[in-house]
């Protein structure tokens, strides 16, 4: 967004009244103090929310360098050097600004509404158009009164087409959205029977939705809605799946929404050949319906996003309508669904007469689902259900080795740690090195949802990746280089600072960027002898920081170097030194600072004396510790058998012929190698895997993608899963064989190995 207007111009556009005026420039709009980027010239819209007046965030926004505020109530204090603009309704003012911004552009603007499938349509259409047009679209599903306004403000001169989603939950909301979007084209997906929220009835609900299209040149609709639109004299372009059957596109079920998108793309002049190619690559939207090829000749429709009745009926209709000759099976996860809703769901499913209905709670479910073949399987359940685990289990794997993280175990460990410390003690979860190898998105979100207060990363880039994945928690960056300062500011990251040089260089960047009170964390050295200010320079440091307006000390911390030693004398010494340092800070600086020193092992052994204000957990959250056994181990690693070879006495196996058989043997070739993270050090009998719970030694040298193991005395089935890490061989045991620690095993897992997250 680059608005390029002044405070005065803003005031004119939104018809406000200056309480104080201080003319400066504005480029961006902020509405949430957590998302303020301090080095951009912004205006803060103090929008009233359910539990907030909006006003209370003004001083927070001011401390992040915002100098223009739009309010509907008088603030207690007028912020310095700023403009304050009073309006009747802050949200309406923002919408007015968005509307005027949109009206500066005469490009085609497509608006999408309906009960289901808006986001998917928007994304698909974007993909179909994007090679030929520069398209701006609603980010994520920003389809509310606020979201639409924010999305429209992003339009700039480079754009050639805009696609915006609109959703309403109350009568009269659509009229406002129509007015600010003023779409030239519409797409109507459908209207559900069970989804009427605050509307009188189905007709009322439908009428409200259709108000989006009153000024459109055309609206793309399914032909089943022909008379509905005709009655209201709305101009339409109609289609249905049938229009595209002659394309013979692929074997997978073709949906109505896909037809709408293709029809609209045709309208924009994209030719059939191009559409046929692009539509094959339409993105699978995580959490929305996706169709996958399964094992045993199955096709899977994964629709585990929500379980409202409309979405269910639509999915069932799709399943029935598809002309694929396969058994139709519905899999439901009703674990967290209320009883009367469960009943309604099962009745609805039965109406469509599938050949079989499975419930994940059924004792026999595992056996049933794994033996299903030649079926079209619809998975339906709420978003947080275990269905994605099962979908992954039975979909055709492109990789045949994978790592599983058990979220239930991780949640148990988090609770265990929370119970070790006083309630007010904050939890920081270290997610450096892509969450110890588990990836950058899923687990950080999981920690955010399960009560973590802070996240910690090693490098700025890791913090940026977390922000891009939508993480809002405060993030400490342990080692930041001076060239990364811009990114710290841009992505709202908090550096750890451990030397005077680093302090000077960071301070310079903060001042150059005109920032105030940027949060920092002071690292002090108590015995590790790695990074940090030494105890003897602390008073000098405190004197420097005391009256500094540019920085705000959020926390002071140190790191233990010998926490797992049964002899606790060194650790006690470190804690004592840290306490002295803490006193120096406390004496000189009155503002609140968090002190912290414990990592996993430290927390397990020194929680009583050294929890201070926060603890920093890493490996323990996964269930690994050298001192206690109560944690729940969360990691398993599996692969599969590629081939079985019978070899004769005296034959050799693998590179360098390092293994020679001394008898006739059976060897399984399994699909994992050192490129996946299986260390070559485990070759030649040092390591083992488990098939059918029996240990099978690794034979010869481990190859890049494959490994040979001895199955001479093992009963197996070629489809058996091979355990590398799991119940028979835990991560700690595996690490010991490798002569390393669990941390190294985890962080050596290759990114090419898929990570699955299960919650069972
Ligand atoms: C990695 C790290 C931790 C977490 O350590 P674990 O042993 O994995 O619990 C804590 N603090 C700092 C500074 C770290 O770098």
JSON list of C-alpha atoms in Angstrom, two decimals, residues 218-289:
[
{"chain": "A", "resi": 218, "resn": "UNK", "atom": "CA", "xyz": [-22.52, -9.51, -15.91]},
{"chain": "A", "resi": 219, "resn": "UNK", "atom": "CA", "xyz": [-22.59, -12.05, -13.11]},
{"chain": "A", "resi": 220, "resn": "UNK", "atom": "CA", "xyz": [-21.23, -15.55, -13.65]},
{"chain": "A", "resi": 221, "resn": "UNK", "atom": "CA", "xyz": [-23.67, -18.09, -12.21]},
{"chain": "A", "resi": 222, "resn": "UNK", "atom": "CA", "xyz": [-24.54, -21.77, -12.38]},
{"chain": "A", "resi": 223, "resn": "UNK", "atom": "CA", "xyz": [-27.45, -22.35, -14.75]},
{"chain": "A", "resi": 224, "resn": "UNK", "atom": "CA", "xyz": [-29.48, -23.74, -11.87]},
{"chain": "A", "resi": 225, "resn": "UNK", "atom": "CA", "xyz": [-29.77, -20.15, -10.60]},
{"chain": "A", "resi": 226, "resn": "UNK", "atom": "CA", "xyz": [-31.10, -18.89, -13.95]},
{"chain": "A", "resi": 227, "resn": "UNK", "atom": "CA", "xyz": [-34.61, -17.98, -12.81]},
{"chain": "A", "resi": 228, "resn": "UNK", "atom": "CA", "xyz": [-33.44, -16.42, -9.56]},
{"chain": "A", "resi": 229, "resn": "UNK", "atom": "CA", "xyz": [-31.34, -13.91, -11.47]},
{"chain": "A", "resi": 230, "resn": "UNK", "atom": "CA", "xyz": [-33.83, -13.46, -14.28]},
{"chain": "A", "resi": 231, "resn": "UNK", "atom": "CA", "xyz": [-36.55, -12.47, -11.82]},
{"chain": "A", "resi": 232, "resn": "UNK", "atom": "CA", "xyz": [-34.33, -9.72, -10.46]},
{"chain": "A", "resi": 233, "resn": "UNK", "atom": "CA", "xyz": [-33.31, -8.57, -13.94]},
{"chain": "A", "resi": 234, "resn": "UNK", "atom": "CA", "xyz": [-29.62, -9.19, -13.30]},
{"chain": "A", "resi": 235, "resn": "UNK", "atom": "CA", "xyz": [-27.52, -9.89, -16.39]},
{"chain": "A", "resi": 236, "resn": "UNK", "atom": "CA", "xyz": [-25.78, -13.23, -16.24]},
{"chain": "A", "resi": 237, "resn": "UNK", "atom": "CA", "xyz": [-23.37, -15.54, -17.97]},
{"chain": "A", "resi": 238, "resn": "UNK", "atom": "CA", "xyz": [-24.36, -19.08, -17.11]},
{"chain": "A", "resi": 239, "resn": "UNK", "atom": "CA", "xyz": [-22.46, -22.33, -16.93]},
{"chain": "A", "resi": 240, "resn": "UNK", "atom": "CA", "xyz": [-22.27, -25.70, -15.19]},
{"chain": "A", "resi": 241, "resn": "UNK", "atom": "CA", "xyz": [-19.94, -28.66, -15.03]},
{"chain": "A", "resi": 242, "resn": "UNK", "atom": "CA", "xyz": [-21.58, -30.04, -18.17]},
{"chain": "A", "resi": 243, "resn": "UNK", "atom": "CA", "xyz": [-20.07, -27.26, -20.29]},
{"chain": "A", "resi": 244, "resn": "UNK", "atom": "CA", "xyz": [-16.69, -28.75, -19.69]},
{"chain": "A", "resi": 245, "resn": "UNK", "atom": "CA", "xyz": [-17.27, -32.49, -19.80]},
{"chain": "A", "resi": 246, "resn": "UNK", "atom": "CA", "xyz": [-16.23, -32.63, -23.46]},
{"chain": "A", "resi": 247, "resn": "UNK", "atom": "CA", "xyz": [-12.83, -31.35, -22.39]},
{"chain": "A", "resi": 248, "resn": "UNK", "atom": "CA", "xyz": [-12.21, -34.76, -20.81]},
{"chain": "A", "resi": 249, "resn": "UNK", "atom": "CA", "xyz": [-9.90, -32.96, -18.48]},
{"chain": "A", "resi": 250, "resn": "UNK", "atom": "CA", "xyz": [-9.00, -35.61, -15.99]},
{"chain": "A", "resi": 251, "resn": "UNK", "atom": "CA", "xyz": [-10.35, -38.43, -13.97]},
{"chain": "A", "resi": 252, "resn": "UNK", "atom": "CA", "xyz": [-10.93, -36.41, -10.85]},
{"chain": "A", "resi": 253, "resn": "UNK", "atom": "CA", "xyz": [-14.30, -34.98, -9.88]},
{"chain": "A", "resi": 254, "resn": "UNK", "atom": "CA", "xyz": [-14.88, -31.65, -11.54]},
{"chain": "A", "resi": 255, "resn": "UNK", "atom": "CA", "xyz": [-16.69, -29.09, -9.41]},
{"chain": "A", "resi": 256, "resn": "UNK", "atom": "CA", "xyz": [-19.21, -26.33, -10.10]},
{"chain": "A", "resi": 257, "resn": "UNK", "atom": "CA", "xyz": [-16.80, -23.75, -8.77]},
{"chain": "A", "resi": 258, "resn": "UNK", "atom": "CA", "xyz": [-14.20, -24.84, -11.26]},
{"chain": "A", "resi": 259, "resn": "UNK", "atom": "CA", "xyz": [-16.73, -24.35, -14.06]},
{"chain": "A", "resi": 260, "resn": "UNK", "atom": "CA", "xyz": [-17.51, -20.81, -12.86]},
{"chain": "A", "resi": 261, "resn": "UNK", "atom": "CA", "xyz": [-13.82, -19.90, -12.82]},
{"chain": "A", "resi": 262, "resn": "UNK", "atom": "CA", "xyz": [-13.16, -21.34, -16.26]},
{"chain": "A", "resi": 263, "resn": "UNK", "atom": "CA", "xyz": [-16.16, -19.52, -17.72]},
{"chain": "A", "resi": 264, "resn": "UNK", "atom": "CA", "xyz": [-14.96, -16.24, -16.27]},
{"chain": "A", "resi": 265, "resn": "UNK", "atom": "CA", "xyz": [-11.40, -16.81, -17.51]},
{"chain": "A", "resi": 266, "resn": "UNK", "atom": "CA", "xyz": [-12.78, -17.48, -21.01]},
{"chain": "A", "resi": 267, "resn": "UNK", "atom": "CA", "xyz": [-14.54, -14.12, -20.82]},
{"chain": "A", "resi": 268, "resn": "UNK", "atom": "CA", "xyz": [-11.13, -12.55, -20.26]},
{"chain": "A", "resi": 269, "resn": "UNK", "atom": "CA", "xyz": [-9.93, -14.11, -23.48]},
{"chain": "A", "resi": 270, "resn": "UNK", "atom": "CA", "xyz": [-7.85, -16.96, -22.12]},
{"chain": "A", "resi": 271, "resn": "UNK", "atom": "CA", "xyz": [-8.02, -19.71, -24.74]},
{"chain": "A", "resi": 272, "resn": "UNK", "atom": "CA", "xyz": [-9.14, -23.27, -24.22]},
{"chain": "A", "resi": 273, "resn": "UNK", "atom": "CA", "xyz": [-5.73, -24.79, -24.68]},
{"chain": "A", "resi": 274, "resn": "UNK", "atom": "CA", "xyz": [-4.18, -22.55, -22.09]},
{"chain": "A", "resi": 275, "resn": "UNK", "atom": "CA", "xyz": [-7.03, -23.11, -19.65]},
{"chain": "A", "resi": 276, "resn": "UNK", "atom": "CA", "xyz": [-6.72, -26.86, -20.03]},
{"chain": "A", "resi": 277, "resn": "UNK", "atom": "CA", "xyz": [-3.09, -26.66, -19.05]},
{"chain": "A", "resi": 278, "resn": "UNK", "atom": "CA", "xyz": [-3.40, -24.16, -16.23]},
{"chain": "A", "resi": 279, "resn": "UNK", "atom": "CA", "xyz": [-6.43, -25.74, -14.65]},
{"chain": "A", "resi": 280, "resn": "UNK", "atom": "CA", "xyz": [-4.42, -28.90, -14.05]},
{"chain": "A", "resi": 281, "resn": "UNK", "atom": "CA", "xyz": [-2.12, -26.93, -11.78]},
{"chain": "A", "resi": 282, "resn": "UNK", "atom": "CA", "xyz": [-4.75, -25.09, -9.77]},
{"chain": "A", "resi": 283, "resn": "UNK", "atom": "CA", "xyz": [-3.50, -24.90, -6.23]},
{"chain": "A", "resi": 284, "resn": "UNK", "atom": "CA", "xyz": [-4.81, -27.15, -3.55]},
{"chain": "A", "resi": 285, "resn": "UNK", "atom": "CA", "xyz": [-5.96, -24.84, -0.80]},
{"chain": "A", "resi": 286, "resn": "UNK", "atom": "CA", "xyz": [-4.95, -26.26, 2.48]},
{"chain": "A", "resi": 287, "resn": "UNK", "atom": "CA", "xyz": [-7.91, -26.77, 4.72]},
{"chain": "A", "resi": 288, "resn": "UNK", "atom": "CA", "xyz": [-10.35, -26.57, 1.82]},
{"chain": "A", "resi": 289, "resn": "UNK", "atom": "CA", "xyz": [-11.57, -29.38, -0.34]}
]
